[in-house]
Coordinates of N, CA, C and O in Angstrom, one line a residue:
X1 N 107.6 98.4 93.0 CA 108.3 99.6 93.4 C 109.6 99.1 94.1 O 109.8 98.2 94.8
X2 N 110.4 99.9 93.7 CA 111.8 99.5 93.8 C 111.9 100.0 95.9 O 111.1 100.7 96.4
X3 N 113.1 99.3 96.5 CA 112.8 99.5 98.3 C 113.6 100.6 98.6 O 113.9 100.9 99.8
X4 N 114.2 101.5 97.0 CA 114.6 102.9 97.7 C 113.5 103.8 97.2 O 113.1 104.9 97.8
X5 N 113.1 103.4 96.2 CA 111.9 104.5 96.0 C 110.7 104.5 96.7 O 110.1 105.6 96.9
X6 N 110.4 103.3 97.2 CA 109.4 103.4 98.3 C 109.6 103.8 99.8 O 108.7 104.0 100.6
X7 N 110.8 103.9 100.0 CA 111.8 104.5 101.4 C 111.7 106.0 101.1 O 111.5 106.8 102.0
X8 N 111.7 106.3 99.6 CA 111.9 107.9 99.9 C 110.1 108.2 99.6 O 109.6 109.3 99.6
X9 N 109.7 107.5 99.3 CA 108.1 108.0 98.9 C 107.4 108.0 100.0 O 106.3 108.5 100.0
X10 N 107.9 107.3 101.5 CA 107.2 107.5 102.7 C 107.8 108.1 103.4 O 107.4 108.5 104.5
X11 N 108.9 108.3 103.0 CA 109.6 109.6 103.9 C 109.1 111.2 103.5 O 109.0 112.2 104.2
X12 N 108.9 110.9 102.7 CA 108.3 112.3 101.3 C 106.7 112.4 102.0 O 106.2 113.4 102.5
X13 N 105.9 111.1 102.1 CA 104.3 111.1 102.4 C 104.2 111.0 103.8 O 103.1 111.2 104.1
X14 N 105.3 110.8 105.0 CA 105.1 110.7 106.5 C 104.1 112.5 107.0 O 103.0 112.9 107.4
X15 N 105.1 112.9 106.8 CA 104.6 114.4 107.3 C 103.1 114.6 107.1 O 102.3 115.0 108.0
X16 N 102.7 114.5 105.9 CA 101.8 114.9 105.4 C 100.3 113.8 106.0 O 99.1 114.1 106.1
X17 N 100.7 112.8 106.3 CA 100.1 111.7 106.8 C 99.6 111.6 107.8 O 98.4 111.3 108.1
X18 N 100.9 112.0 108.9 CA 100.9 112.2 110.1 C 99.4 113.2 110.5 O 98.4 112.9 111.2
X19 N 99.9 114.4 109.7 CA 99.4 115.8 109.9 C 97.3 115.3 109.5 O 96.3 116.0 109.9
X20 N 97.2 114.1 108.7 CA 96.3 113.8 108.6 C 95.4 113.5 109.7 O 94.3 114.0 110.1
X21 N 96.3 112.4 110.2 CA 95.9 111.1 111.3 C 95.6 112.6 112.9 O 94.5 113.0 113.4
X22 N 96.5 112.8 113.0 CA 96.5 113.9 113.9 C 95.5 114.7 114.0 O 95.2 115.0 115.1
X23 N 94.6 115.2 112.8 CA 93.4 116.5 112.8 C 92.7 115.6 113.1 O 91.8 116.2 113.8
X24 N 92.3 114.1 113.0 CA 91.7 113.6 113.0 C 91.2 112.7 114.5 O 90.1 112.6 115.0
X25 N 92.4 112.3 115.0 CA 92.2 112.0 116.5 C 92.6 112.6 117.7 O 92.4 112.2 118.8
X26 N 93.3 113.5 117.2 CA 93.6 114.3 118.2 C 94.8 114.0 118.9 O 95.1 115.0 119.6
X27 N 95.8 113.0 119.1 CA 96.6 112.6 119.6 C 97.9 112.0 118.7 O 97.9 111.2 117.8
X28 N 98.7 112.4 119.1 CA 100.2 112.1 118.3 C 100.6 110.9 118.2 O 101.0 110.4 117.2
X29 N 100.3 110.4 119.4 CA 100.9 108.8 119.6 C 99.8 108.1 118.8 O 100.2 107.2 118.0
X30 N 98.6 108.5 119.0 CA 97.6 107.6 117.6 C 98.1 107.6 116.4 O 98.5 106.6 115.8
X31 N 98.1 108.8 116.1 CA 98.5 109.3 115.1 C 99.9 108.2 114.2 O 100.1 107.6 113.2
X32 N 100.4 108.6 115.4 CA 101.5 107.9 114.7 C 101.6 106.3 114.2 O 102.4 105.7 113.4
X33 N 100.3 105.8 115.3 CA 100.4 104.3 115.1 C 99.5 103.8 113.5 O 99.5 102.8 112.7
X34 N 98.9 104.8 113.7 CA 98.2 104.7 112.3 C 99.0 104.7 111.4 O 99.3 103.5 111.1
X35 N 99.8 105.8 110.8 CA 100.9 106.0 110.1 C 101.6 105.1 109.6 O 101.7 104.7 108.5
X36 N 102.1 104.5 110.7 CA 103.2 103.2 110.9 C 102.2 101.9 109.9 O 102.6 101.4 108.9
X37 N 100.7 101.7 110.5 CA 99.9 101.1 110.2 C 99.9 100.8 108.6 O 100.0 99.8 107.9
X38 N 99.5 102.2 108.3 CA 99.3 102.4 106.9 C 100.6 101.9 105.5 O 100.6 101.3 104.4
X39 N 102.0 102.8 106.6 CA 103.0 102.0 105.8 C 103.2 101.1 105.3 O 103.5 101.0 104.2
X40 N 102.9 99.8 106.7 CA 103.7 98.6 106.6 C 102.3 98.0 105.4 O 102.6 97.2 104.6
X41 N 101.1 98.3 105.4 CA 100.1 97.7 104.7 C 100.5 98.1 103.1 O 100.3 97.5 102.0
X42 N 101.2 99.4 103.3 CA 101.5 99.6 101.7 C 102.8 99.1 101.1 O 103.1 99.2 99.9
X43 N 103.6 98.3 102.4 CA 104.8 97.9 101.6 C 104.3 96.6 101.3 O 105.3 96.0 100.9
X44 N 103.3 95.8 101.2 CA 103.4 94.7 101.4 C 102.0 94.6 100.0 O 101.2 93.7 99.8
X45 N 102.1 95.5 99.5 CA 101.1 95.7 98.0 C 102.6 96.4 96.8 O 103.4 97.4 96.9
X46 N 102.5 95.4 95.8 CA 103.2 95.8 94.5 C 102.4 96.1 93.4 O 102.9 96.4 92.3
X47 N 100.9 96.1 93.8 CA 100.1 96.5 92.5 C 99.3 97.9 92.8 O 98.1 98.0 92.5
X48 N 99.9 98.7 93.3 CA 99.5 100.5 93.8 C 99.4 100.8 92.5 O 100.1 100.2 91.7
X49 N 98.7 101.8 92.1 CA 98.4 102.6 91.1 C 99.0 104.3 91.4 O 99.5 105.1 90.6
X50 N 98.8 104.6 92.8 CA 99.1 105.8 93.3 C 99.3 105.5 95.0 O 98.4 105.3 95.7
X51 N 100.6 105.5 95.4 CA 101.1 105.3 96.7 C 100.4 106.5 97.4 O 99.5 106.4 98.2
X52 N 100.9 107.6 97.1 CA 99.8 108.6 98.2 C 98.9 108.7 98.4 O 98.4 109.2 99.4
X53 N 98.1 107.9 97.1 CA 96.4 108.3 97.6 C 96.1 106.6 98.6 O 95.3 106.4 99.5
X54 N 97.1 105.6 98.0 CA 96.8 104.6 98.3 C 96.9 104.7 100.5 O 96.2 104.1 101.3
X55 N 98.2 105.7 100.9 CA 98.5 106.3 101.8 C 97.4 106.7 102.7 O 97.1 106.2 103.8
X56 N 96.9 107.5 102.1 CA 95.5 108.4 102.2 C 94.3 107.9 102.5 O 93.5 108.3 103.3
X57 N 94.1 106.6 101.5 CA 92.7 106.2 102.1 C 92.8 105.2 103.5 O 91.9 104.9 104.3
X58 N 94.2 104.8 103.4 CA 94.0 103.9 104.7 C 94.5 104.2 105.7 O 94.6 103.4 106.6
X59 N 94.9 105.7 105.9 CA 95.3 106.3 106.9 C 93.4 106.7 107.5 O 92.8 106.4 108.6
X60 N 93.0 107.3 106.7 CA 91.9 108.2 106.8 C 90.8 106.9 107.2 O 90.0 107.2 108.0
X61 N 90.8 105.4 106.6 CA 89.8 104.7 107.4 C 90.5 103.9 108.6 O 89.7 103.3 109.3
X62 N 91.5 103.8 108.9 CA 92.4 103.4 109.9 C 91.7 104.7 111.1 O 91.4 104.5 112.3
X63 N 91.7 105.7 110.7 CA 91.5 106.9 111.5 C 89.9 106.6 112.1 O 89.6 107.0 113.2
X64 N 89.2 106.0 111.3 CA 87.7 106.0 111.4 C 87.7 105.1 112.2 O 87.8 105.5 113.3
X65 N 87.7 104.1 112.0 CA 88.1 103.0 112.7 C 88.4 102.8 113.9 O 87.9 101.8 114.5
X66 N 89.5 104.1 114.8 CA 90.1 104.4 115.9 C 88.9 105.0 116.4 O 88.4 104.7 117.5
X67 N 88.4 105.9 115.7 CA 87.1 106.7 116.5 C 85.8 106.4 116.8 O 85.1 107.0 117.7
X68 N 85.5 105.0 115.7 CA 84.2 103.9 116.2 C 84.5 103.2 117.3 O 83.6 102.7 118.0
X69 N 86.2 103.0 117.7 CA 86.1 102.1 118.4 C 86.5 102.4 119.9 O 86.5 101.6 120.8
X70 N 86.8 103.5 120.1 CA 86.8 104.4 121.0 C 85.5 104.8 121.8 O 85.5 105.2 123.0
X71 N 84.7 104.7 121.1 CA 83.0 105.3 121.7 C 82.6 103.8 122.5 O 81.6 103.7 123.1

C-alpha cells in the first residue's frame, strides 16, 4: 500500500475506530492509545487483504486485552 493511501485510509478508519475502542472501555485516552496501537501495527504489515477489518480486529482484541488486564 502506497504511504498516501494508507494516510488517507486511517484518516478515513480513525473515527470509526476510535468510536469502537471507546464503547468498549469507556475512556477516551484508552481509547485512543489503542487506536494509535492498532495503526502503527497496521503500517508495518504490506500483506493486508482488507485494512479496515484488519483495523477492527486488532483494535477490538487490543480492547480485550485492556479489560483482562485491568481486573
Amino acid at each position: 500500500m502506497s504511504p498516501s493511501h494508507s494516510t488517507s485510509m486511517f484518516v478515513h478508519e480513525r473515527p470509526r475506530l476510535l468510536a469502537i475502542a471507546y464503547r468498549m472501555l469507556g475512556s477516551a485516552s484508552d481509547a485512543e492509545d489503542v487506536v494509535q496501537e492498532a495503526l502503527v501495527r497496521a503500517t508495518q504489515r504490506d500483506d493486508l487483504a482488507s485494512t479496515p477489518a484488519f483495523l477492527t480486529t486488532v483494535v477490538t482484541r487490543l480492547c480485550i486485552d485492556e479489560k483482562r488486564s485491568a481486573r
